[in-house]
Amino acid sequence: MAAPNGAADPTLHLPRILCLHGGGTNARIFRMQCRSLSRSLAPHFRLAYAEAPFVSESPGPDVLSVYADYGPFKRWLRWLPEHDHPTDDADAVRALDGALDAAIRADDALGADGPWVGLLGFSQGAKMVASLLFRAQVLAESGGGGGGGVGAGAGLSSGGGAGSSSDGGGGALGGSGGSVVSSIRWRFAVILAGRSPIVSLVDPSVFSSPLLADPSEFGLHAPPDLMEVARGRHILKLPTIHVHGLSDPGLPLHRDLLDSYCDPATARLVEWDGAHRLPLKATDVNPVVEQMLEVARETGALKE
């Protein structure tokens, strides 16, 4: 973010949060949608915005009414069978990680050097940040470092990180190099209107569950297996903050992500009187910011 009057950007050395837009929008639009959150978080965090790798054949809900001139529109995953999308899971994750790496490197190039600590996403981007945090959890538990992806070794696309934010990684699928995003030690995720299920970004040789969706698909292959549910291997245990609009048509699926995929001991919920959009008013934004600051301090992401 630019500083006024040519002054040094005061956020350059702050802890950083990687922000993922919803399906059918883009990073430019999401920056505008996050303006109230960004303003409130500016004393504590630097926000960087990633652009999804896949062109969206259709804009997201209500996008055209406000942002019709702000295309092209992008998506992280497909939600319709006719979407042009990689049919191979490894190819899909390689593209996803490549887009996230590009955002990380672009922010580094601006002179930012704070550690990457958190993820924030809205709608499809929220599903993605939950999935990225789950990948970090699985790879840490398996000894694969801060993260990893599907493929050979620890994950589909993994490797060294940026600066002090990296805790290691694994081999990339097909030996295509290392992913920065997969090696970062993510501390928490802010999930705004994110729906179930979590998407698997981990090599099946490291972790596999029928309760996770494939990145090349648009849902689960079969109804949940009760035995697999009871095993609880699909539960995200790293800290999450869920933000639900009580007038959002997708609220049941947002609640399912919270209730069925996240550990109640580490998940927090903020509800507000809104539809499928980001909160803008201070009365709606402040509770989200308060929860983020609490979690950041508890996890050591923020030392104030």
PDB file of C-alpha atoms in Angstrom:
ATOM      1  CA  MET A   1       0.000   0.000   0.000  1.00  0.00           C
ATOM      2  CA  ALA A   2       1.258   3.465  -0.838  1.00  0.00           C
ATOM      3  CA  ALA A   3       2.069   6.066   1.780  1.00  0.00           C
ATOM      4  CA  PRO A   4       0.819   9.645   1.312  1.00  0.00           C
ATOM      5  CA  ASN A   5       3.145  12.468   0.199  1.00  0.00           C
ATOM      6  CA  GLY A   6       5.995  10.102  -0.586  1.00  0.00           C
ATOM      7  CA  ALA A   7       6.490   9.185   3.064  1.00  0.00           C
ATOM      8  CA  ALA A   8       7.823   5.778   4.032  1.00  0.00           C
ATOM      9  CA  ASP A   9       5.090   3.150   4.204  1.00  0.00           C
ATOM     10  CA  PRO A  10       4.504   2.516   7.925  1.00  0.00           C
ATOM     11  CA  THR A  11       3.238  -1.021   7.277  1.00  0.00           C
ATOM     12  CA  LEU A  12       6.395  -2.363   5.596  1.00  0.00           C
ATOM     13  CA  HIS A  13       7.741  -4.057   8.714  1.00  0.00           C
ATOM     14  CA  LEU A  14       4.450  -5.222  10.211  1.00  0.00           C
ATOM     15  CA  PRO A  15       3.297  -8.864  10.342  1.00  0.00           C
ATOM     16  CA  ARG A  16       1.590  -9.703   7.071  1.00  0.00           C
ATOM     17  CA  ILE A  17      -1.755 -11.256   6.168  1.00  0.00           C
ATOM     18  CA  LEU A  18      -2.381 -12.768   2.739  1.00  0.00           C
ATOM     19  CA  CYS A  19      -5.892 -11.967   1.472  1.00  0.00           C
ATOM     20  CA  LEU A  20      -7.837 -14.100  -1.013  1.00  0.00           C
ATOM     21  CA  HIS A  21     -10.829 -12.706  -2.903  1.00  0.00           C
ATOM     22  CA  GLY A  22     -14.064 -14.519  -3.635  1.00  0.00           C
ATOM     23  CA  GLY A  23     -14.844 -16.445  -6.804  1.00  0.00           C
ATOM     24  CA  GLY A  24     -15.769 -14.272  -9.770  1.00  0.00           C
ATOM     25  CA  THR A  25     -13.967 -11.148  -8.523  1.00  0.00           C
ATOM     26  CA  ASN A  26     -10.264 -10.248  -8.310  1.00  0.00           C
ATOM     27  CA  ALA A  27      -7.597  -8.786  -6.042  1.00  0.00           C
ATOM     28  CA  ARG A  28      -8.341  -5.187  -7.058  1.00  0.00           C
ATOM     29  CA  ILE A  29     -12.011  -5.562  -6.142  1.00  0.00           C
ATOM     30  CA  PHE A  30     -11.210  -7.338  -2.889  1.00  0.00           C
ATOM     31  CA  ARG A  31      -8.886  -4.542  -1.808  1.00  0.00           C
ATOM     32  CA  MET A  32     -11.816  -2.145  -2.164  1.00  0.00           C
ATOM     33  CA  GLN A  33     -14.201  -4.524  -0.395  1.00  0.00           C
ATOM     34  CA  CYS A  34     -11.766  -4.815   2.519  1.00  0.00           C
ATOM     35  CA  ARG A  35     -11.298  -1.057   2.924  1.00  0.00           C
ATOM     36  CA  SER A  36     -12.887  -0.862   6.378  1.00  0.00           C
ATOM     37  CA  LEU A  37     -11.083  -3.939   7.695  1.00  0.00           C
ATOM     38  CA  SER A  38      -7.801  -2.749   6.222  1.00  0.00           C
ATOM     39  CA  ARG A  39      -8.122   0.676   7.811  1.00  0.00           C
ATOM     40  CA  SER A  40      -8.775  -0.809  11.245  1.00  0.00           C
ATOM     41  CA  LEU A  41      -5.954  -3.351  10.931  1.00  0.00           C
ATOM     42  CA  ALA A  42      -3.357  -0.915   9.545  1.00  0.00           C
ATOM     43  CA  PRO A  43      -1.679  -0.188  12.918  1.00  0.00           C
ATOM     44  CA  HIS A  44      -1.084  -3.907  13.458  1.00  0.00           C
ATOM     45  CA  PHE A  45      -0.844  -5.772  10.132  1.00  0.00           C
ATOM     46  CA  ARG A  46       0.075  -5.306   6.508  1.00  0.00           C
ATOM     47  CA  LEU A  47      -2.459  -6.806   4.096  1.00  0.00           C
ATOM     48  CA  ALA A  48      -1.434  -8.181   0.692  1.00  0.00           C
ATOM     49  CA  TYR A  49      -3.945  -9.274  -1.939  1.00  0.00           C
ATOM     50  CA  ALA A  50      -3.555 -12.337  -4.150  1.00  0.00           C
ATOM     51  CA  GLU A  51      -5.160 -12.797  -7.578  1.00  0.00           C
ATOM     52  CA  ALA A  52      -6.680 -16.195  -8.400  1.00  0.00           C
ATOM     53  CA  PRO A  53      -5.135 -18.021 -11.373  1.00  0.00           C
ATOM     54  CA  PHE A  54      -8.271 -19.058 -13.257  1.00  0.00           C
ATOM     55  CA  VAL A  55     -10.511 -16.822 -15.358  1.00  0.00           C
ATOM     56  CA  SER A  56     -14.097 -16.862 -14.138  1.00  0.00           C
ATOM     57  CA  GLU A  57     -16.573 -17.291 -16.960  1.00  0.00           C
ATOM     58  CA  SER A  58     -19.206 -15.660 -14.744  1.00  0.00           C
ATOM     59  CA  PRO A  59     -18.757 -12.864 -12.174  1.00  0.00           C
ATOM     60  CA  GLY A  60     -19.496 -13.517  -8.524  1.00  0.00           C
ATOM     61  CA  PRO A  61     -22.822 -12.615  -6.864  1.00  0.00           C
ATOM     62  CA  ASP A  62     -23.647  -8.893  -7.098  1.00  0.00           C
ATOM     63  CA  VAL A  63     -20.269  -8.087  -8.679  1.00  0.00           C
ATOM     64  CA  LEU A  64     -21.633  -6.568 -11.890  1.00  0.00           C
ATOM     65  CA  SER A  65     -23.879  -4.126 -10.051  1.00  0.00           C
ATOM     66  CA  VAL A  66     -20.848  -2.359  -8.538  1.00  0.00           C
ATOM     67  CA  TYR A  67     -17.662  -3.598 -10.218  1.00  0.00           C
ATOM     68  CA  ALA A  68     -18.679  -4.287 -13.829  1.00  0.00           C
ATOM     69  CA  ASP A  69     -15.711  -2.275 -15.152  1.00  0.00           C
ATOM     70  CA  TYR A  70     -13.135  -3.919 -12.894  1.00  0.00           C
ATOM     71  CA  GLY A  71     -12.547  -7.188 -14.755  1.00  0.00           C
ATOM     72  CA  PRO A  72     -11.189  -9.624 -15.677  1.00  0.00           C
ATOM     73  CA  PHE A  73     -12.826 -11.702 -12.978  1.00  0.00           C
ATOM     74  CA  LYS A  74     -11.009 -14.673 -11.483  1.00  0.00           C
ATOM     75  CA  ARG A  75     -11.655 -17.765  -9.384  1.00  0.00           C
ATOM     76  CA  TRP A  76      -9.648 -20.189  -7.249  1.00  0.00           C
ATOM     77  CA  LEU A  77     -11.850 -23.237  -7.760  1.00  0.00           C
ATOM     78  CA  ARG A  78     -14.642 -24.222 -10.084  1.00  0.00           C
ATOM     79  CA  TRP A  79     -18.238 -24.275  -8.915  1.00  0.00           C
ATOM     80  CA  LEU A  80     -19.835 -25.303 -12.221  1.00  0.00           C
ATOM     81  CA  PRO A  81     -19.066 -28.413 -14.291  1.00  0.00           C
ATOM     82  CA  GLU A  82     -18.532 -26.304 -17.412  1.00  0.00           C
ATOM     83  CA  HIS A  83     -15.763 -24.176 -15.872  1.00  0.00           C
ATOM     84  CA  ASP A  84     -12.450 -24.519 -17.705  1.00  0.00           C
ATOM     85  CA  HIS A  85     -10.255 -25.949 -14.940  1.00  0.00           C
ATOM     86  CA  PRO A  86      -7.319 -28.384 -14.623  1.00  0.00           C
ATOM     87  CA  THR A  87      -8.535 -31.964 -14.410  1.00  0.00           C
ATOM     88  CA  ASP A  88      -5.400 -33.055 -12.562  1.00  0.00           C
ATOM     89  CA  ASP A  89      -5.177 -32.216  -8.853  1.00  0.00           C
ATOM     90  CA  ALA A  90      -1.436 -31.562  -9.009  1.00  0.00           C
ATOM     91  CA  ASP A  91      -1.836 -29.111 -11.893  1.00  0.00           C
ATOM     92  CA  ALA A  92      -4.627 -27.300 -10.059  1.00  0.00           C
ATOM     93  CA  VAL A  93      -2.612 -26.878  -6.862  1.00  0.00           C
ATOM     94  CA  ARG A  94       0.503 -25.858  -8.764  1.00  0.00           C
ATOM     95  CA  ALA A  95      -1.510 -23.044 -10.366  1.00  0.00           C
ATOM     96  CA  LEU A  96      -3.017 -22.025  -7.022  1.00  0.00           C
ATOM     97  CA  ASP A  97       0.349 -21.959  -5.276  1.00  0.00           C
ATOM     98  CA  GLY A  98       1.877 -20.069  -8.181  1.00  0.00           C
ATOM     99  CA  ALA A  99      -0.713 -17.310  -7.869  1.00  0.00           C
ATOM    100  CA  LEU A 100      -0.164 -17.045  -4.118  1.00  0.00           C
ATOM    101  CA  ASP A 101       3.613 -17.033  -4.521  1.00  0.00           C
ATOM    102  CA  ALA A 102       3.290 -14.196  -7.031  1.00  0.00           C
ATOM    103  CA  ALA A 103       1.443 -12.075  -4.467  1.00  0.00           C
ATOM    104  CA  ILE A 104       4.018 -12.840  -1.781  1.00  0.00           C
ATOM    105  CA  ARG A 105       6.950 -11.968  -4.024  1.00  0.00           C
ATOM    106  CA  ALA A 106       5.235  -8.812  -5.273  1.00  0.00           C
ATOM    107  CA  ASP A 107       4.811  -7.601  -1.702  1.00  0.00           C
ATOM    108  CA  ASP A 108       8.436  -8.439  -0.930  1.00  0.00           C
ATOM    109  CA  ALA A 109       9.459  -6.390  -3.974  1.00  0.00           C
ATOM    110  CA  LEU A 110       7.674  -3.372  -2.491  1.00  0.00           C
ATOM    111  CA  GLY A 111      10.055  -3.547   0.475  1.00  0.00           C
ATOM    112  CA  ALA A 112       7.801  -5.370   2.923  1.00  0.00           C
ATOM    113  CA  ASP A 113       9.726  -7.700   5.218  1.00  0.00           C
ATOM    114  CA  GLY A 114       7.364  -8.525   8.080  1.00  0.00           C
ATOM    115  CA  PRO A 115       6.654 -12.200   8.746  1.00  0.00           C
ATOM    116  CA  TRP A 116       3.684 -13.820   7.041  1.00  0.00           C
ATOM    117  CA  VAL A 117       1.391 -14.855   9.878  1.00  0.00           C
ATOM    118  CA  GLY A 118      -2.243 -15.003   8.759  1.00  0.00           C
ATOM    119  CA  LEU A 119      -4.669 -15.738   5.954  1.00  0.00           C
ATOM    120  CA  LEU A 120      -7.923 -13.906   5.245  1.00  0.00           C
ATOM    121  CA  GLY A 121     -10.483 -14.859   2.652  1.00  0.00           C
ATOM    122  CA  PHE A 122     -14.041 -14.172   1.596  1.00  0.00           C
ATOM    123  CA  SER A 123     -16.478 -16.725   0.120  1.00  0.00           C
ATOM    124  CA  GLN A 124     -14.456 -18.992  -2.209  1.00  0.00           C
ATOM    125  CA  GLY A 125     -11.330 -17.294  -0.896  1.00  0.00           C
ATOM    126  CA  ALA A 126     -12.441 -18.246   2.619  1.00  0.00           C
ATOM    127  CA  LYS A 127     -12.706 -21.894   1.592  1.00  0.00           C
ATOM    128  CA  MET A 128      -9.186 -21.564   0.214  1.00  0.00           C
ATOM    129  CA  VAL A 129      -7.670 -20.061   3.367  1.00  0.00           C
ATOM    130  CA  ALA A 130      -9.246 -22.819   5.475  1.00  0.00           C
ATOM    131  CA  SER A 131      -7.713 -25.331   3.064  1.00  0.00           C
ATOM    132  CA  LEU A 132      -4.301 -23.648   3.168  1.00  0.00           C
ATOM    133  CA  LEU A 133      -4.334 -23.621   6.956  1.00  0.00           C
ATOM    134  CA  PHE A 134      -5.331 -27.289   6.996  1.00  0.00           C
ATOM    135  CA  ARG A 135      -2.434 -28.075   4.670  1.00  0.00           C
ATOM    136  CA  ALA A 136      -0.042 -26.302   7.035  1.00  0.00           C
ATOM    137  CA  GLN A 137      -1.434 -28.366   9.909  1.00  0.00           C
ATOM    138  CA  VAL A 138      -1.090 -31.679   8.072  1.00  0.00           C
ATOM    139  CA  LEU A 139       2.446 -30.975   6.890  1.00  0.00           C
ATOM    140  CA  ALA A 140       3.536 -29.850  10.354  1.00  0.00           C
ATOM    141  CA  GLU A 141       2.098 -33.011  11.898  1.00  0.00           C
ATOM    142  CA  SER A 142       3.774 -35.187   9.272  1.00  0.00           C
ATOM    143  CA  GLY A 143       7.140 -33.495   9.715  1.00  0.00           C
ATOM    144  CA  GLY A 144       6.916 -31.684   6.413  1.00  0.00           C
ATOM    145  CA  GLY A 145       7.564 -28.216   7.810  1.00  0.00           C
ATOM    146  CA  GLY A 146       5.311 -25.202   7.761  1.00  0.00           C
ATOM    147  CA  GLY A 147       3.284 -26.393   4.816  1.00  0.00           C
ATOM    148  CA  GLY A 148       3.258 -28.346   1.617  1.00  0.00           C
ATOM    149  CA  GLY A 149       1.130 -29.335  -1.316  1.00  0.00           C
ATOM    150  CA  VAL A 150      -0.054 -32.337  -3.286  1.00  0.00           C
ATOM    151  CA  GLY A 151       2.681 -34.291  -5.031  1.00  0.00           C
ATOM    152  CA  ALA A 152       6.041 -35.926  -4.435  1.00  0.00           C
ATOM    153  CA  GLY A 153       7.622 -35.679  -1.008  1.00  0.00           C
ATOM    154  CA  ALA A 154       5.746 -33.610   1.523  1.00  0.00           C
ATOM    155  CA  GLY A 155       3.243 -32.067  -0.825  1.00  0.00           C
ATOM    156  CA  LEU A 156       1.915 -31.157  -4.220  1.00  0.00           C
ATOM    157  CA  SER A 157       3.990 -28.015  -4.384  1.00  0.00           C
ATOM    158  CA  SER A 158       6.270 -27.030  -1.565  1.00  0.00           C
ATOM    159  CA  GLY A 159       9.647 -25.583  -0.803  1.00  0.00           C
ATOM    160  CA  GLY A 160      11.480 -22.671   0.793  1.00  0.00           C
ATOM    161  CA  GLY A 161       9.729 -19.647   2.134  1.00  0.00           C
ATOM    162  CA  ALA A 162      10.320 -15.916   2.203  1.00  0.00           C
ATOM    163  CA  GLY A 163      12.486 -14.483   4.925  1.00  0.00           C
ATOM    164  CA  SER A 164      11.755 -15.435   8.514  1.00  0.00           C
ATOM    165  CA  SER A 165       8.281 -16.662   7.615  1.00  0.00           C
ATOM    166  CA  SER A 166       9.461 -20.022   6.296  1.00  0.00           C
ATOM    167  CA  ASP A 167       9.826 -23.120   8.400  1.00  0.00           C
ATOM    168  CA  GLY A 168      10.814 -25.506   5.652  1.00  0.00           C
ATOM    169  CA  GLY A 169       8.930 -27.446   3.053  1.00  0.00           C
ATOM    170  CA  GLY A 170       9.023 -30.501   0.849  1.00  0.00           C
ATOM    171  CA  GLY A 171       9.401 -31.563  -2.772  1.00  0.00           C
ATOM    172  CA  ALA A 172       7.204 -30.170  -5.523  1.00  0.00           C
ATOM    173  CA  LEU A 173       5.212 -32.478  -7.775  1.00  0.00           C
ATOM    174  CA  GLY A 174       7.203 -33.246 -10.908  1.00  0.00           C
ATOM    175  CA  GLY A 175      10.281 -31.478  -9.529  1.00  0.00           C
ATOM    176  CA  SER A 176       8.978 -28.098 -10.683  1.00  0.00           C
ATOM    177  CA  GLY A 177      10.585 -26.111  -7.885  1.00  0.00           C
ATOM    178  CA  GLY A 178       9.523 -24.855  -4.482  1.00  0.00           C
ATOM    179  CA  SER A 179       6.396 -22.997  -3.427  1.00  0.00           C
ATOM    180  CA  VAL A 180       6.798 -20.156  -0.964  1.00  0.00           C
ATOM    181  CA  VAL A 181       3.234 -20.198   0.332  1.00  0.00           C
ATOM    182  CA  SER A 182       3.353 -23.879   1.236  1.00  0.00           C
ATOM    183  CA  SER A 183       6.394 -23.455   3.472  1.00  0.00           C
ATOM    184  CA  ILE A 184       5.098 -20.571   5.575  1.00  0.00           C
ATOM    185  CA  ARG A 185       4.092 -21.187   9.163  1.00  0.00           C
ATOM    186  CA  TRP A 186       0.583 -19.797   9.044  1.00  0.00           C
ATOM    187  CA  ARG A 187      -0.698 -18.992  12.555  1.00  0.00           C
ATOM    188  CA  PHE A 188      -4.408 -18.349  11.908  1.00  0.00           C
ATOM    189  CA  ALA A 189      -7.067 -17.772   9.261  1.00  0.00           C
ATOM    190  CA  VAL A 190      -9.998 -15.367   9.023  1.00  0.00           C
ATOM    191  CA  ILE A 191     -12.841 -17.128   7.216  1.00  0.00           C
ATOM    192  CA  LEU A 192     -15.487 -14.678   5.994  1.00  0.00           C
ATOM    193  CA  ALA A 193     -18.540 -16.485   4.606  1.00  0.00           C
ATOM    194  CA  GLY A 194     -16.570 -19.633   3.860  1.00  0.00           C
ATOM    195  CA  ARG A 195     -18.476 -22.812   3.104  1.00  0.00           C
ATOM    196  CA  SER A 196     -17.679 -26.484   3.500  1.00  0.00           C
ATOM    197  CA  PRO A 197     -15.955 -28.701   2.537  1.00  0.00           C
ATOM    198  CA  ILE A 198     -12.247 -28.028   2.972  1.00  0.00           C
ATOM    199  CA  VAL A 199     -10.226 -28.729  -0.172  1.00  0.00           C
ATOM    200  CA  SER A 200      -7.308 -31.165  -0.023  1.00  0.00           C
ATOM    201  CA  LEU A 201      -4.030 -29.539  -1.088  1.00  0.00           C
ATOM    202  CA  VAL A 202      -1.893 -32.391   0.247  1.00  0.00           C
ATOM    203  CA  ASP A 203      -0.433 -35.379  -1.576  1.00  0.00           C
ATOM    204  CA  PRO A 204      -2.601 -38.462  -0.904  1.00  0.00           C
ATOM    205  CA  SER A 205       0.551 -40.302   0.160  1.00  0.00           C
ATOM    206  CA  VAL A 206       0.798 -37.868   3.076  1.00  0.00           C
ATOM    207  CA  PHE A 207      -2.879 -37.407   3.921  1.00  0.00           C
ATOM    208  CA  SER A 208      -6.179 -38.432   2.384  1.00  0.00           C
ATOM    209  CA  SER A 209      -9.768 -38.158   3.561  1.00  0.00           C
ATOM    210  CA  PRO A 210     -13.051 -38.602   1.684  1.00  0.00           C
ATOM    211  CA  LEU A 211     -14.355 -35.631   3.686  1.00  0.00           C
ATOM    212  CA  LEU A 212     -12.077 -33.258   1.767  1.00  0.00           C
ATOM    213  CA  ALA A 213     -12.811 -32.097  -1.776  1.00  0.00           C
ATOM    214  CA  ASP A 214     -10.325 -32.493  -4.624  1.00  0.00           C
ATOM    215  CA  PRO A 215      -8.935 -29.199  -6.004  1.00  0.00           C
ATOM    216  CA  SER A 216      -9.883 -30.218  -9.547  1.00  0.00           C
ATOM    217  CA  GLU A 217     -13.499 -30.917  -8.603  1.00  0.00           C
ATOM    218  CA  PHE A 218     -16.336 -28.827  -7.162  1.00  0.00           C
ATOM    219  CA  GLY A 219     -17.555 -30.915  -4.230  1.00  0.00           C
ATOM    220  CA  LEU A 220     -17.332 -34.236  -2.446  1.00  0.00           C
ATOM    221  CA  HIS A 221     -17.516 -37.462  -4.437  1.00  0.00           C
ATOM    222  CA  ALA A 222     -19.965 -39.081  -2.003  1.00  0.00           C
ATOM    223  CA  PRO A 223     -21.991 -38.326   1.137  1.00  0.00           C
ATOM    224  CA  PRO A 224     -19.890 -38.100   4.330  1.00  0.00           C
ATOM    225  CA  ASP A 225     -18.750 -41.445   5.719  1.00  0.00           C
ATOM    226  CA  LEU A 226     -19.810 -41.603   9.373  1.00  0.00           C
ATOM    227  CA  MET A 227     -16.813 -43.728  10.349  1.00  0.00           C
ATOM    228  CA  GLU A 228     -14.479 -41.180   8.792  1.00  0.00           C
ATOM    229  CA  VAL A 229     -16.341 -38.355  10.530  1.00  0.00           C
ATOM    230  CA  ALA A 230     -15.849 -40.122  13.863  1.00  0.00           C
ATOM    231  CA  ARG A 231     -12.102 -40.448  13.248  1.00  0.00           C
ATOM    232  CA  GLY A 232     -11.864 -36.660  13.119  1.00  0.00           C
ATOM    233  CA  ARG A 233      -8.816 -36.549  10.861  1.00  0.00           C
ATOM    234  CA  HIS A 234     -10.439 -33.821   8.771  1.00  0.00           C
ATOM    235  CA  ILE A 235     -10.706 -31.367  11.660  1.00  0.00           C
ATOM    236  CA  LEU A 236      -8.808 -28.089  11.364  1.00  0.00           C
ATOM    237  CA  LYS A 237      -7.191 -27.445  14.737  1.00  0.00           C
ATOM    238  CA  LEU A 238      -5.190 -24.309  14.022  1.00  0.00           C
ATOM    239  CA  PRO A 239      -6.932 -21.065  15.088  1.00  0.00           C
ATOM    240  CA  THR A 240      -9.742 -19.796  12.891  1.00  0.00           C
ATOM    241  CA  ILE A 241     -12.061 -16.792  13.062  1.00  0.00           C
ATOM    242  CA  HIS A 242     -15.358 -17.310  11.250  1.00  0.00           C
ATOM    243  CA  VAL A 243     -17.415 -14.292  10.192  1.00  0.00           C
ATOM    244  CA  HIS A 244     -21.045 -15.056   9.307  1.00  0.00           C
ATOM    245  CA  GLY A 245     -23.634 -12.690   7.892  1.00  0.00           C
ATOM    246  CA  LEU A 246     -26.969 -13.723   9.357  1.00  0.00           C
ATOM    247  CA  SER A 247     -28.813 -12.762   6.142  1.00  0.00           C
ATOM    248  CA  ASP A 248     -26.405 -14.659   3.874  1.00  0.00           C
ATOM    249  CA  PRO A 249     -28.209 -17.326   1.792  1.00  0.00           C
ATOM    250  CA  GLY A 250     -25.163 -19.572   2.197  1.00  0.00           C
ATOM    251  CA  LEU A 251     -25.226 -19.417   6.007  1.00  0.00           C
ATOM    252  CA  PRO A 252     -26.037 -23.145   6.509  1.00  0.00           C
ATOM    253  CA  LEU A 253     -22.904 -24.127   4.567  1.00  0.00           C
ATOM    254  CA  HIS A 254     -20.828 -21.525   6.404  1.00  0.00           C
ATOM    255  CA  ARG A 255     -22.001 -23.003   9.687  1.00  0.00           C
ATOM    256  CA  ASP A 256     -21.195 -26.483   8.409  1.00  0.00           C
ATOM    257  CA  LEU A 257     -17.580 -25.477   7.778  1.00  0.00           C
ATOM    258  CA  LEU A 258     -17.365 -24.201  11.349  1.00  0.00           C
ATOM    259  CA  ASP A 259     -19.261 -27.046  13.015  1.00  0.00           C
ATOM    260  CA  SER A 260     -18.065 -30.011  10.946  1.00  0.00           C
ATOM    261  CA  TYR A 261     -14.510 -29.068   9.999  1.00  0.00           C
ATOM    262  CA  CYS A 262     -13.087 -26.841  12.754  1.00  0.00           C
ATOM    263  CA  ASP A 263     -12.087 -27.629  16.324  1.00  0.00           C
ATOM    264  CA  PRO A 264     -14.402 -25.761  18.730  1.00  0.00           C
ATOM    265  CA  ALA A 265     -11.430 -25.260  21.052  1.00  0.00           C
ATOM    266  CA  THR A 266      -9.632 -23.094  18.492  1.00  0.00           C
ATOM    267  CA  ALA A 267     -12.471 -21.683  16.363  1.00  0.00           C
ATOM    268  CA  ARG A 268     -14.134 -18.336  17.066  1.00  0.00           C
ATOM    269  CA  LEU A 269     -17.356 -16.982  15.614  1.00  0.00           C
ATOM    270  CA  VAL A 270     -18.384 -13.417  14.823  1.00  0.00           C
ATOM    271  CA  GLU A 271     -21.947 -12.934  13.572  1.00  0.00           C
ATOM    272  CA  TRP A 272     -23.264  -9.741  12.061  1.00  0.00           C
ATOM    273  CA  ASP A 273     -26.518  -8.559  10.525  1.00  0.00           C
ATOM    274  CA  GLY A 274     -25.501  -8.698   6.872  1.00  0.00           C
ATOM    275  CA  ALA A 275     -25.801 -10.645   3.625  1.00  0.00           C
ATOM    276  CA  HIS A 276     -23.103 -12.134   1.377  1.00  0.00           C
ATOM    277  CA  ARG A 277     -20.619  -9.296   1.549  1.00  0.00           C
ATOM    278  CA  LEU A 278     -17.873  -7.923   3.755  1.00  0.00           C
ATOM    279  CA  PRO A 279     -18.752  -5.796   6.780  1.00  0.00           C
ATOM    280  CA  LEU A 280     -18.129  -2.076   6.302  1.00  0.00           C
ATOM    281  CA  LYS A 281     -19.595  -0.280   9.319  1.00  0.00           C
ATOM    282  CA  ALA A 282     -17.412   0.133  12.398  1.00  0.00           C
ATOM    283  CA  THR A 283     -19.992  -1.636  14.562  1.00  0.00           C
ATOM    284  CA  ASP A 284     -19.618  -4.728  12.335  1.00  0.00           C
ATOM    285  CA  VAL A 285     -15.886  -4.476  11.640  1.00  0.00           C
ATOM    286  CA  ASN A 286     -14.663  -3.855  15.199  1.00  0.00           C
ATOM    287  CA  PRO A 287     -15.657  -7.292  16.602  1.00  0.00           C
ATOM    288  CA  VAL A 288     -13.758  -8.981  13.761  1.00  0.00           C
ATOM    289  CA  VAL A 289     -10.670  -6.879  14.405  1.00  0.00           C
ATOM    290  CA  GLU A 290     -10.840  -7.548  18.146  1.00  0.00           C
ATOM    291  CA  GLN A 291     -10.923 -11.306  17.571  1.00  0.00           C
ATOM    292  CA  MET A 292      -8.044 -11.095  15.104  1.00  0.00           C
ATOM    293  CA  LEU A 293      -5.895  -9.175  17.562  1.00  0.00           C
ATOM    294  CA  GLU A 294      -6.665 -11.629  20.352  1.00  0.00           C
ATOM    295  CA  VAL A 295      -5.772 -14.651  18.243  1.00  0.00           C
ATOM    296  CA  ALA A 296      -2.657 -12.966  16.866  1.00  0.00           C
ATOM    297  CA  ARG A 297      -1.381 -12.239  20.358  1.00  0.00           C
ATOM    298  CA  GLU A 298      -2.209 -15.724  21.621  1.00  0.00           C
ATOM    299  CA  THR A 299      -0.345 -17.369  18.733  1.00  0.00           C
ATOM    300  CA  GLY A 300       2.661 -15.064  18.925  1.00  0.00           C
ATOM    301  CA  ALA A 301       1.900 -13.563  15.527  1.00  0.00           C
ATOM    302  CA  LEU A 302       1.596 -10.139  17.119  1.00  0.00           C
ATOM    303  CA  LYS A 303       3.921  -8.932  19.842  1.00  0.00           C
ATOM    304  CA  GLU A 304       2.688  -5.615  21.221  1.00  0.00           C
TER     305      GLU A 304
END
